[in-house]
Short mmCIF file of C-alpha atoms in Angstrom, two decimals:
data_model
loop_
_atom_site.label_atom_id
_atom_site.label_comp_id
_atom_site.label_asym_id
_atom_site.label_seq_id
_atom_site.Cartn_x
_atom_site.Cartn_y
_atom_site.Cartn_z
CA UNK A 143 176.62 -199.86 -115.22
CA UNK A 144 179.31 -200.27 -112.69
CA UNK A 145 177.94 -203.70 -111.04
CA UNK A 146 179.53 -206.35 -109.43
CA UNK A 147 177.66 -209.76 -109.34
CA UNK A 148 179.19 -212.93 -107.45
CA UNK A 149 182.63 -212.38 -106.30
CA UNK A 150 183.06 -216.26 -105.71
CA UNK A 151 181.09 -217.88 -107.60
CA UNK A 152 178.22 -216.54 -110.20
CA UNK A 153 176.14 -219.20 -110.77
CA UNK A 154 173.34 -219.08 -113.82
CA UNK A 155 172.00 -222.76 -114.24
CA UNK A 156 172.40 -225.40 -111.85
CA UNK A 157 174.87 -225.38 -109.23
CA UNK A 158 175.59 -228.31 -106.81
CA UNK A 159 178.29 -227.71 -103.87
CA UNK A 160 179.34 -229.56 -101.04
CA UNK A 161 182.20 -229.62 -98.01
CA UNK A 162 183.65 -226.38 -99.43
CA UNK A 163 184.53 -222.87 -98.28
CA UNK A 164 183.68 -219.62 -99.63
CA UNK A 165 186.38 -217.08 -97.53
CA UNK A 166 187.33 -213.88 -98.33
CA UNK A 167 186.13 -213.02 -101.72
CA UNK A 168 184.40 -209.36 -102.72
CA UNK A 169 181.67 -208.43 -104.94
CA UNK A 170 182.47 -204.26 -105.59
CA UNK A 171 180.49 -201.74 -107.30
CA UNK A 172 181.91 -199.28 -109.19
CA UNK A 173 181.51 -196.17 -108.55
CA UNK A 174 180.61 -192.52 -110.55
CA UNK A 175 178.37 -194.54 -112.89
CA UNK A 176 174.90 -193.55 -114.08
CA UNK A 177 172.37 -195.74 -114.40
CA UNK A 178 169.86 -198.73 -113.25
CA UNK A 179 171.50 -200.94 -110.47
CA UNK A 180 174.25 -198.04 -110.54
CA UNK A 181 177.12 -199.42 -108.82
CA UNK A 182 175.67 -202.08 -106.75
CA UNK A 183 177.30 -205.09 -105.57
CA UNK A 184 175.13 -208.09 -105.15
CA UNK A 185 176.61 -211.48 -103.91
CA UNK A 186 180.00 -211.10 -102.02
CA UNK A 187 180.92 -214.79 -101.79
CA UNK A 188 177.80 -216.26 -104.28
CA UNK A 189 175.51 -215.35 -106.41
CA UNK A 190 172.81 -217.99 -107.70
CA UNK A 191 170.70 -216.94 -110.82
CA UNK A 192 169.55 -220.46 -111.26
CA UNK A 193 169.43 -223.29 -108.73
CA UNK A 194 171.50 -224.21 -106.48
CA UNK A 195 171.89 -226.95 -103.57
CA UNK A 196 174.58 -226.19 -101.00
CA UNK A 197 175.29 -228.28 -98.07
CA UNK A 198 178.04 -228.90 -95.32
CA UNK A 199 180.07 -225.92 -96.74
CA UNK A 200 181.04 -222.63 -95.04
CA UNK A 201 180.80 -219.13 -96.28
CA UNK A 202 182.48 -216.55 -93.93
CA UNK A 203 183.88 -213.19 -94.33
CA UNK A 204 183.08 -212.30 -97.66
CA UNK A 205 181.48 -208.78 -98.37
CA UNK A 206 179.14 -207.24 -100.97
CA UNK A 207 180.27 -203.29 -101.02
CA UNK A 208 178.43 -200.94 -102.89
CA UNK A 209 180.08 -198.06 -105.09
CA UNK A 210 179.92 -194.47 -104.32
CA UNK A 211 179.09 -190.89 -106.50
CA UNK A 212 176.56 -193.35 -107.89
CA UNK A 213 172.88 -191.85 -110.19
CA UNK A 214 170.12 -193.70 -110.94
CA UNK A 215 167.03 -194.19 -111.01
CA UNK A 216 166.62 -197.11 -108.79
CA UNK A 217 169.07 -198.79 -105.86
CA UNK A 218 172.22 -196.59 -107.16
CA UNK A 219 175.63 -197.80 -104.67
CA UNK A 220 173.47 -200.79 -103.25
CA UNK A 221 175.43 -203.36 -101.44
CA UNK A 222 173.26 -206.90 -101.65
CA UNK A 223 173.80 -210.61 -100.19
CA UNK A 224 177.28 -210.19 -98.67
CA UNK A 225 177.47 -214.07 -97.91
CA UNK A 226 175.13 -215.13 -100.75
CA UNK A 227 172.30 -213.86 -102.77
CA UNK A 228 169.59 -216.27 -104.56
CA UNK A 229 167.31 -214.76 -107.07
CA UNK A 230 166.66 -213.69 -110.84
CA UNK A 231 165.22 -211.23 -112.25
CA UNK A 232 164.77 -212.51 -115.88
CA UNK A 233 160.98 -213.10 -114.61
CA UNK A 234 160.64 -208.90 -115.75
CA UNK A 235 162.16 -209.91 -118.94
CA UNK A 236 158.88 -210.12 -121.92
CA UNK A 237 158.22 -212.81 -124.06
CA UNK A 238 160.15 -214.19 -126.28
CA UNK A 239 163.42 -213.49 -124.23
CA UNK A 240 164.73 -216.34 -121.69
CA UNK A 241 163.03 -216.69 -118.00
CA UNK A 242 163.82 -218.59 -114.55
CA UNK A 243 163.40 -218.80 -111.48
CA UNK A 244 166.29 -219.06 -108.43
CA UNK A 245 165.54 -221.70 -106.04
CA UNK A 246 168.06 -222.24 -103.43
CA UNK A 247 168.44 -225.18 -100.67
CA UNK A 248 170.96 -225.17 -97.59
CA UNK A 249 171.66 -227.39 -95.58
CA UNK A 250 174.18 -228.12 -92.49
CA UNK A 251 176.30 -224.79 -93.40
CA UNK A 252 177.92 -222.10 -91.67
CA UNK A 253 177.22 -218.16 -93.16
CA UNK A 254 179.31 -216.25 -90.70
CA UNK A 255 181.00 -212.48 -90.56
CA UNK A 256 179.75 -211.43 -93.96
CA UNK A 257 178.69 -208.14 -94.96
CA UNK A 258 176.32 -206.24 -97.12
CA UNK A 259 177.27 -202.25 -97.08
CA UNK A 260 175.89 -199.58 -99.22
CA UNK A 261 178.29 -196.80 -100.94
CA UNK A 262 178.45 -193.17 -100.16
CA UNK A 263 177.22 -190.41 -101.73
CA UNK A 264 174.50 -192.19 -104.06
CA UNK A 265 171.66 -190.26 -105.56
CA UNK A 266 168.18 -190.95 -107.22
CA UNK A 267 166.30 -189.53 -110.38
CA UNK A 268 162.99 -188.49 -109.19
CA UNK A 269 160.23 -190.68 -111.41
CA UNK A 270 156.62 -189.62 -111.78
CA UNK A 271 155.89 -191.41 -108.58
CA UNK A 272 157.43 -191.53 -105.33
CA UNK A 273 160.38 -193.90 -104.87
CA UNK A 274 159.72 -196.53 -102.57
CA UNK A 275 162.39 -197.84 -99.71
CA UNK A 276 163.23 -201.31 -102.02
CA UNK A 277 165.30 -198.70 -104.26
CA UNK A 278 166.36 -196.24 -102.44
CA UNK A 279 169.99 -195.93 -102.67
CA UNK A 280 173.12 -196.70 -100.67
CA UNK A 281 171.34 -199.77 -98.68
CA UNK A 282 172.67 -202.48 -97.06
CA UNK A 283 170.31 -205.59 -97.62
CA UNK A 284 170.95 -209.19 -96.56
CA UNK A 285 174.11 -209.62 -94.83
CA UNK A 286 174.79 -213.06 -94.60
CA UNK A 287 171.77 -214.58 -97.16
CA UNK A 288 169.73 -212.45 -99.62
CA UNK A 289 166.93 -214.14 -100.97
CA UNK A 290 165.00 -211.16 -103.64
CA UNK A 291 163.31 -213.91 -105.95
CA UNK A 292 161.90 -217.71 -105.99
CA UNK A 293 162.00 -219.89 -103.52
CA UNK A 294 164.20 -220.90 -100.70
CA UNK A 295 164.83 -223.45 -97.73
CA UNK A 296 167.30 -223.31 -95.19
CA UNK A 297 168.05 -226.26 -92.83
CA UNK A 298 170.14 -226.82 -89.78
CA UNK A 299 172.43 -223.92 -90.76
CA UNK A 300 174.04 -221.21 -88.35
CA UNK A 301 173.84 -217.88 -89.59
CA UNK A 302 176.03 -215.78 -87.04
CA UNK A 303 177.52 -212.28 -87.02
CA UNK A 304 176.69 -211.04 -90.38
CA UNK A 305 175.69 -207.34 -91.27
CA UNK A 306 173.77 -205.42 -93.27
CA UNK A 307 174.58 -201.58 -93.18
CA UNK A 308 173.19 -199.00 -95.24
CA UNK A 309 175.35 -195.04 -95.48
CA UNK A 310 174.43 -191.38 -95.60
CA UNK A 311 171.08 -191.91 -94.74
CA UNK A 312 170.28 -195.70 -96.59
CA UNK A 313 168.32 -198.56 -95.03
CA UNK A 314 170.10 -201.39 -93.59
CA UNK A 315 168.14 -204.72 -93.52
CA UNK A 316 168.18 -208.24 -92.93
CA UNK A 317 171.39 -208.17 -91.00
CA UNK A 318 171.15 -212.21 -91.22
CA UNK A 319 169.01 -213.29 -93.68
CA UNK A 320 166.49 -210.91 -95.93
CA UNK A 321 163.83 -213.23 -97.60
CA UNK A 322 163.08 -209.82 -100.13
CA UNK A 323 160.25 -210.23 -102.26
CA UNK A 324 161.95 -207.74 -104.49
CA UNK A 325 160.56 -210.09 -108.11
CA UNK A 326 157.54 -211.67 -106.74
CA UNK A 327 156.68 -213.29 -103.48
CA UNK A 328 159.66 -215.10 -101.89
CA UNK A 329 158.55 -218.66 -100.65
CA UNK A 330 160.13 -220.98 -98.56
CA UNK A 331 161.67 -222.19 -94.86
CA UNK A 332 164.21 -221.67 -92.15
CA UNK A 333 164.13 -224.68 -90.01
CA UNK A 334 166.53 -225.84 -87.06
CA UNK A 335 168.57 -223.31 -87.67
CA UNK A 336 170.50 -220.49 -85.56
CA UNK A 337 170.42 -216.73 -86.46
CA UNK A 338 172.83 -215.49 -83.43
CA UNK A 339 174.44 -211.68 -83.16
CA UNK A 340 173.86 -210.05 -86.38
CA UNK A 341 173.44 -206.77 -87.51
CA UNK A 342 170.72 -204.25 -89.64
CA UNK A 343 172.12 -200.64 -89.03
CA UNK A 344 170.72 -197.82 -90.72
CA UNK A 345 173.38 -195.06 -92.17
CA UNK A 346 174.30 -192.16 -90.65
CA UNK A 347 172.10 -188.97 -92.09
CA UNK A 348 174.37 -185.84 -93.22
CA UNK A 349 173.18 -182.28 -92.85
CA UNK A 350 169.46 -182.04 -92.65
CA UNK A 351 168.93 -185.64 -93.85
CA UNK A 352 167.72 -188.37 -90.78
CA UNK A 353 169.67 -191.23 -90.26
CA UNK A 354 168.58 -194.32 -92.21
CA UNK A 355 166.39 -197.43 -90.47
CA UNK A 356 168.17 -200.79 -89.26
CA UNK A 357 165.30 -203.39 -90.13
CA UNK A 358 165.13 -207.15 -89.21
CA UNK A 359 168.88 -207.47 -87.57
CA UNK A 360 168.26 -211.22 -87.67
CA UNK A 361 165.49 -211.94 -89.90
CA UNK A 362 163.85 -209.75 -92.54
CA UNK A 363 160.95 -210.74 -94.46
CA UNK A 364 158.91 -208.24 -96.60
CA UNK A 365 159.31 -206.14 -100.13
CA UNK A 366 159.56 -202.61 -99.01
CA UNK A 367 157.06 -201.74 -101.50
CA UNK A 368 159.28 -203.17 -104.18
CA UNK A 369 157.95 -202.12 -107.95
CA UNK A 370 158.42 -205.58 -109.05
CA UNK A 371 156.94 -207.61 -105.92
CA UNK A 372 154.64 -209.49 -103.99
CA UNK A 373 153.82 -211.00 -100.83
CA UNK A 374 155.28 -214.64 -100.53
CA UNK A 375 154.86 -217.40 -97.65
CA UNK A 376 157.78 -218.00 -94.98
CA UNK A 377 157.56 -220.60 -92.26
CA UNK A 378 160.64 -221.04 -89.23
CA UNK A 379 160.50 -223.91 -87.42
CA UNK A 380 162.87 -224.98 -84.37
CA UNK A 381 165.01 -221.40 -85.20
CA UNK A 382 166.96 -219.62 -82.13
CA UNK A 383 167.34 -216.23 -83.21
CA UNK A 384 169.42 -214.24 -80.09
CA UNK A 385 171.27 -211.60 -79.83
CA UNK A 386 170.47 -209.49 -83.12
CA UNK A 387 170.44 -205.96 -83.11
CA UNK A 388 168.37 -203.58 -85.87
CA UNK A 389 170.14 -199.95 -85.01
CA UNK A 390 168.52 -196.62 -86.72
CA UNK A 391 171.37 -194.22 -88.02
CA UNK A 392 172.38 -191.14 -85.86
CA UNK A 393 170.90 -188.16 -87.97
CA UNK A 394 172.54 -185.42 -89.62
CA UNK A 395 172.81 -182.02 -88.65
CA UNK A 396 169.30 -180.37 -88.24
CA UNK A 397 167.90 -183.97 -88.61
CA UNK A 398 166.77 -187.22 -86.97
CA UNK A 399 167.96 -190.40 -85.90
CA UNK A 400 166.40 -193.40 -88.12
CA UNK A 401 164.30 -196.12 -86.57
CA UNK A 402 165.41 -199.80 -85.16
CA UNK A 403 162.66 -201.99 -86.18
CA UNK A 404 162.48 -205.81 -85.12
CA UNK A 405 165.84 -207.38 -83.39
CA UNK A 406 165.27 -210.18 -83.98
CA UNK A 407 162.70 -210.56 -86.71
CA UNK A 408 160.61 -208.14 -88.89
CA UNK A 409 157.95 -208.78 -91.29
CA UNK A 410 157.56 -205.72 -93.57
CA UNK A 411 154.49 -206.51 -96.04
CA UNK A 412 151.62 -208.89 -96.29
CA UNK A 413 153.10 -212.21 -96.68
CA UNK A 414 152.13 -215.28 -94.88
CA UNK A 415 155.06 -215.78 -91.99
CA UNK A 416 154.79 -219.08 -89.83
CA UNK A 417 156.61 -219.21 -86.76
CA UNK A 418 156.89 -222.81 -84.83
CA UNK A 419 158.41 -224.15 -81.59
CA UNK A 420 161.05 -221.03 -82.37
CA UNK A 421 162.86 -218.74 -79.61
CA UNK A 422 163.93 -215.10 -79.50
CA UNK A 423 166.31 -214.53 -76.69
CA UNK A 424 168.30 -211.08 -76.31
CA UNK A 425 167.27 -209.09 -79.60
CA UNK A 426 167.46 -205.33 -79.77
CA UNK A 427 165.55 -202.67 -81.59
CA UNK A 428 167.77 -199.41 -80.91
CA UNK A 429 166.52 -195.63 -82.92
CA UNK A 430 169.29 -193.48 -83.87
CA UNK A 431 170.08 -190.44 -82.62
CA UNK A 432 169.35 -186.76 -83.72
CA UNK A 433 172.05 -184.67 -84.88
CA UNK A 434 173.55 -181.72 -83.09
CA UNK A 435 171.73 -178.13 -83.75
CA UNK A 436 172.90 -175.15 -85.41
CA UNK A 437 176.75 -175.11 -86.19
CA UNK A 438 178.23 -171.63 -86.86
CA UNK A 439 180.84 -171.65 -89.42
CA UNK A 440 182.20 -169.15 -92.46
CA UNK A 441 181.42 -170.13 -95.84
CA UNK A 442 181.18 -168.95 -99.70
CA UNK A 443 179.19 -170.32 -102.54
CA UNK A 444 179.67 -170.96 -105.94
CA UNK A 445 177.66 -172.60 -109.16
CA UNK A 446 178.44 -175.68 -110.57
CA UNK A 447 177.43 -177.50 -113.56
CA UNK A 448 178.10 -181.15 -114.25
CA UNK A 449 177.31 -183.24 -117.25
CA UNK A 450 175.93 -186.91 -116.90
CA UNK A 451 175.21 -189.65 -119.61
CA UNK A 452 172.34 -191.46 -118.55
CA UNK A 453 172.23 -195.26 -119.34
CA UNK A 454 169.23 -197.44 -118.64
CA UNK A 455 169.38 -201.26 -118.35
CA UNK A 456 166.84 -203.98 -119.90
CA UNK A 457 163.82 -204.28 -117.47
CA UNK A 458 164.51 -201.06 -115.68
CA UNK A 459 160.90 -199.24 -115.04
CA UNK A 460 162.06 -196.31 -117.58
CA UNK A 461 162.13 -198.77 -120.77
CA UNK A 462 158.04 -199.22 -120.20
CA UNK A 463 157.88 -194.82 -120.34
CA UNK A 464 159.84 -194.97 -123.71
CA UNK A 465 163.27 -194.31 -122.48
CA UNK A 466 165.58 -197.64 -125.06
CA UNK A 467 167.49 -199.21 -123.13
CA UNK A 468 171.64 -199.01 -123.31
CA UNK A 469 170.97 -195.78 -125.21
CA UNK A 470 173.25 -192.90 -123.52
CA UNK A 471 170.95 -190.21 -122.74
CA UNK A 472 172.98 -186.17 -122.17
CA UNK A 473 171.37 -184.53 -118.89
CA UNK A 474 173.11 -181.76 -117.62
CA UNK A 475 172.56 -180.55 -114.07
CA UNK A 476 173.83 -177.59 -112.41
CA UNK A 477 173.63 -176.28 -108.89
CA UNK A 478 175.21 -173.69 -105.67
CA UNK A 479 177.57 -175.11 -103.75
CA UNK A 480 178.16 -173.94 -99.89
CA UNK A 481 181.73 -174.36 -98.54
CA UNK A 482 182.58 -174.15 -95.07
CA UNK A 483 185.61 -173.29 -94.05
CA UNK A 484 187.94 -173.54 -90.97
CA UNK A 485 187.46 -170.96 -88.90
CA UNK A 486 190.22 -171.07 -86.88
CA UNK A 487 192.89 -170.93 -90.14
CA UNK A 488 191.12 -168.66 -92.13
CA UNK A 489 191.38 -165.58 -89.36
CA UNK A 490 195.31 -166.78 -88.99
CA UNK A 491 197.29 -164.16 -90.92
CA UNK A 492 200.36 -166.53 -91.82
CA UNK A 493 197.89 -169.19 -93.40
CA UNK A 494 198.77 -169.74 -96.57
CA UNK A 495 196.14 -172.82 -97.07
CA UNK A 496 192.85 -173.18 -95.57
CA UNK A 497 190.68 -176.16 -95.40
CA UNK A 498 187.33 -176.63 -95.65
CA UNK A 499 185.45 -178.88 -92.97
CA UNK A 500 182.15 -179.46 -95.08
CA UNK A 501 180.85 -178.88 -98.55
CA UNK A 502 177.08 -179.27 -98.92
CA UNK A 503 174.82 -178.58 -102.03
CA UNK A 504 172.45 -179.98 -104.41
CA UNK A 505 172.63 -180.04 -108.47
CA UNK A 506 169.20 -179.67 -110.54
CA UNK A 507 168.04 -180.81 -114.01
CA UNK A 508 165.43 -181.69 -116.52
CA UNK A 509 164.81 -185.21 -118.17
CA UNK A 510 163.16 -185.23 -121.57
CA UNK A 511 159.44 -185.76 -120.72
CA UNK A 512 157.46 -187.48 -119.06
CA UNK A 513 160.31 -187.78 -116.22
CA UNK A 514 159.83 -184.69 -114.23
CA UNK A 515 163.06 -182.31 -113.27
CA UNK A 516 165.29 -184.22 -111.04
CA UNK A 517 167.70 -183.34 -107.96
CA UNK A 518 170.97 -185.23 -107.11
CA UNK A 519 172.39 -184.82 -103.63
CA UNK A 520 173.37 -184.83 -100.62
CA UNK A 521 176.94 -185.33 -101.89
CA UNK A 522 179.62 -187.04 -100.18
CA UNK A 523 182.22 -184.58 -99.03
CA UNK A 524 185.86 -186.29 -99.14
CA UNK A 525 188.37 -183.60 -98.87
CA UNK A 526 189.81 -180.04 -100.25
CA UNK A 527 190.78 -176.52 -99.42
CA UNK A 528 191.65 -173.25 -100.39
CA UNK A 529 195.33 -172.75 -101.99
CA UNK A 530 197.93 -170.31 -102.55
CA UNK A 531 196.24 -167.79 -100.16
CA UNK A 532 196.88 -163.78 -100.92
CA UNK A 533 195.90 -161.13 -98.22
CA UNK A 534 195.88 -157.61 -98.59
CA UNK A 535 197.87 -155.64 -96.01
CA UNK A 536 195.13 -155.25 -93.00
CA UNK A 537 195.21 -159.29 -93.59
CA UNK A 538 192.05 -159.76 -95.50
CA UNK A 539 191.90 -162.65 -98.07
CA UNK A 540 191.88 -161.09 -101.88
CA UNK A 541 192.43 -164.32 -103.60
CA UNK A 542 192.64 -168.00 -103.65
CA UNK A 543 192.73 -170.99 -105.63
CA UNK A 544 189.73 -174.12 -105.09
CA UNK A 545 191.58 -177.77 -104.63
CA UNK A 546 189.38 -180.58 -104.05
#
């Protein structure tokens, strides 16, 4: 629900393309949907779900932006491949429905100023086993060239100033290219090629949640303990990868900075990586830092209660525990709220309207079995205050109305 595949071009056979330009164009997840793939964007200026050969041809500033308020129960508000993404995942489908595999070839091509961004406020469903980092939500994965399935060689290309960033606490890898074995074991090359001042930040934590880890701000290469993976084989030859930076996200509140892991390149699982006659000049690896300490402020709490339809996609790991798939499924969650409020207006006794500075809170529910009871949360907080202010006559507040 709520995705956004290939603002360019969406490709889902065979694709040839040569001496063109991909500029501009948007892949944008929804956002407030429910779901598997919840609001992700994957593929900003192309997506490939079949094979494709591109050469002499220039993809810059396109951007893969993931939606926000997104639930699910894996990579909800993901933001994927914001130059181009290679890769299908019709290898999970069973027998007798169609299957491929992506394969991808590049030659003598520019991928330059894309992005990959995750959205805010995204949440997952816990399952009955610990969710690893490949679908965690909000990430930023592969900013100028996601490859998550098949194979994959890239020749005498420049990959250049391209960023993958994750928010409110999500990973941010590959900020060049990602080789993800997400469906399988990527294989392939990067030869004679330059990967030159790109970016994998982590996002920023909020209150008592650490910032998110920047990974691989050139190169990535790895699964992150994908469900659906496996280690592949990667050689570079003749590559000049300077000036990359992997950044951790500054912390929350009450929380930690996230980790910067590999500049320049990172290899993240056990696949076979072959580096040749290849030079790292002026890479980074930066950790976030830790959020400021105990912040005194007036607040109130109230319960609220919120009711979600659940949808789960084809091939999503909760068809194989019974759950059908494109069935709506009624979960209702319901949880106290904590509003902060401005200090300064709220002891002012002409203040008709106060705002609040911060809204924090988690909502709880149950899943019909096996799943086990789920929280959503941290939430993004956007804006809202208290109205229409009454005081009684030593100034003390007797009423209000909630906007927000």
């Amino acid at each position: 629900p709520g995705l956004a595949v290939g603002g360019g071009l969406h490709n889902l056979t065979e694709a040839t393309i040569d001496s063109s330009h991909f500029v501009g164009n948007d892949a944008l997840g929804g956002s407030n949907n429910f779901g598997s793939f919840a609001g992700a964007a994957n593929g900003g200026g192309i997506y490939s779900d079949g094979s494709l050969e591109l050469s002499g041809s220039m993809i810059n500033h396109n951007r893969a932006l993931g939606g926000s308020n997104n639930v699910g129960d894996i990579n909800a508000g993901g933001g994927y491949g914001g130059g181009l993404t290679s890769g299908s995942v019709t290898p999970l489908n069973e027998d007798p429905l169609p299957q491929r595999s992506a394969a991808l070839d590049v030659e003598r091509s520019v991928v330059q100023s894309n992005e990959a961004v995750g959205g805010d406020a995204n949440g997952s469903i816990p399952l009955p086993f610990a969710v690893p980092a490949a679908h965690l939500p909000g990430g930023g994965i592969g900013g100028g060239v996601l490859v998550y399935q098949g194979e994959a060689d890239i020749t005498r290309t420049a990959i250049i100033d391209n960023s993958a960033e994750g928010r409110e606490g999500g990973l941010g890898a590959g900020g060049g290219v990602f080789f993800f074995n997400f469906v399988g074991g990527v294989n392939g090359s990067l030869t004679h090629s330059t990967v030159k001042s790109n970016l994998a930040q982590g996002g920023p934590g909020t209150r008592g949640v650490s910032g998110g880890d920047g990974l691989g701000g050139g190169v990535a290469i790895g699964s992150l303990e994908s469900l659906f993976g496996s280690p592949g084989e990667m050689t570079l030859t003749g590559v000049n990868l300077s000036g990359n930076v992997a950044r951790g996200g500054d912390g929350g509140p009450d929380a930690a900075g996230g980790d910067g892991q590999g500049g320049g390149l990172v290899k993240l699982d056990d696949s076979d990586v072959v580096l040749n006659r290849s030079k790292m000049l002026f890479n980074r690896a930066i950790g976030g830092e830790a959020g400021e300490q105990g912040v005194n402020a007036i607040m109130f709490a109230t319960t609220i209660v919120a009711d979600y339809e659940f949808i789960v996609i084809p091939g999503a790991p909760l068809v194989g525990l019974g759950f059908p798939a494109d069935t709506p499924i009624p979960v209702q969650a319901k949880g106290e709220f904590t509003f902060k409020l401005d200090p300064t207006l709220l002891n002012d006794p002409a203040a008709t309207s106060v705002p609040f500075i911060d809204v924090s809170g988690t909502l709880e529910g149950q899943f019909p079995e096996p799943l086990k009871p789920f929280t959503l949360g941290p939430f993004e907080f956007n804006s809202g205050s208290l109205e229409n202010v009454v005081r009684d006559a030593d100034g003390r507040l007797t009423s209000a109305d909630v906007q927000g």
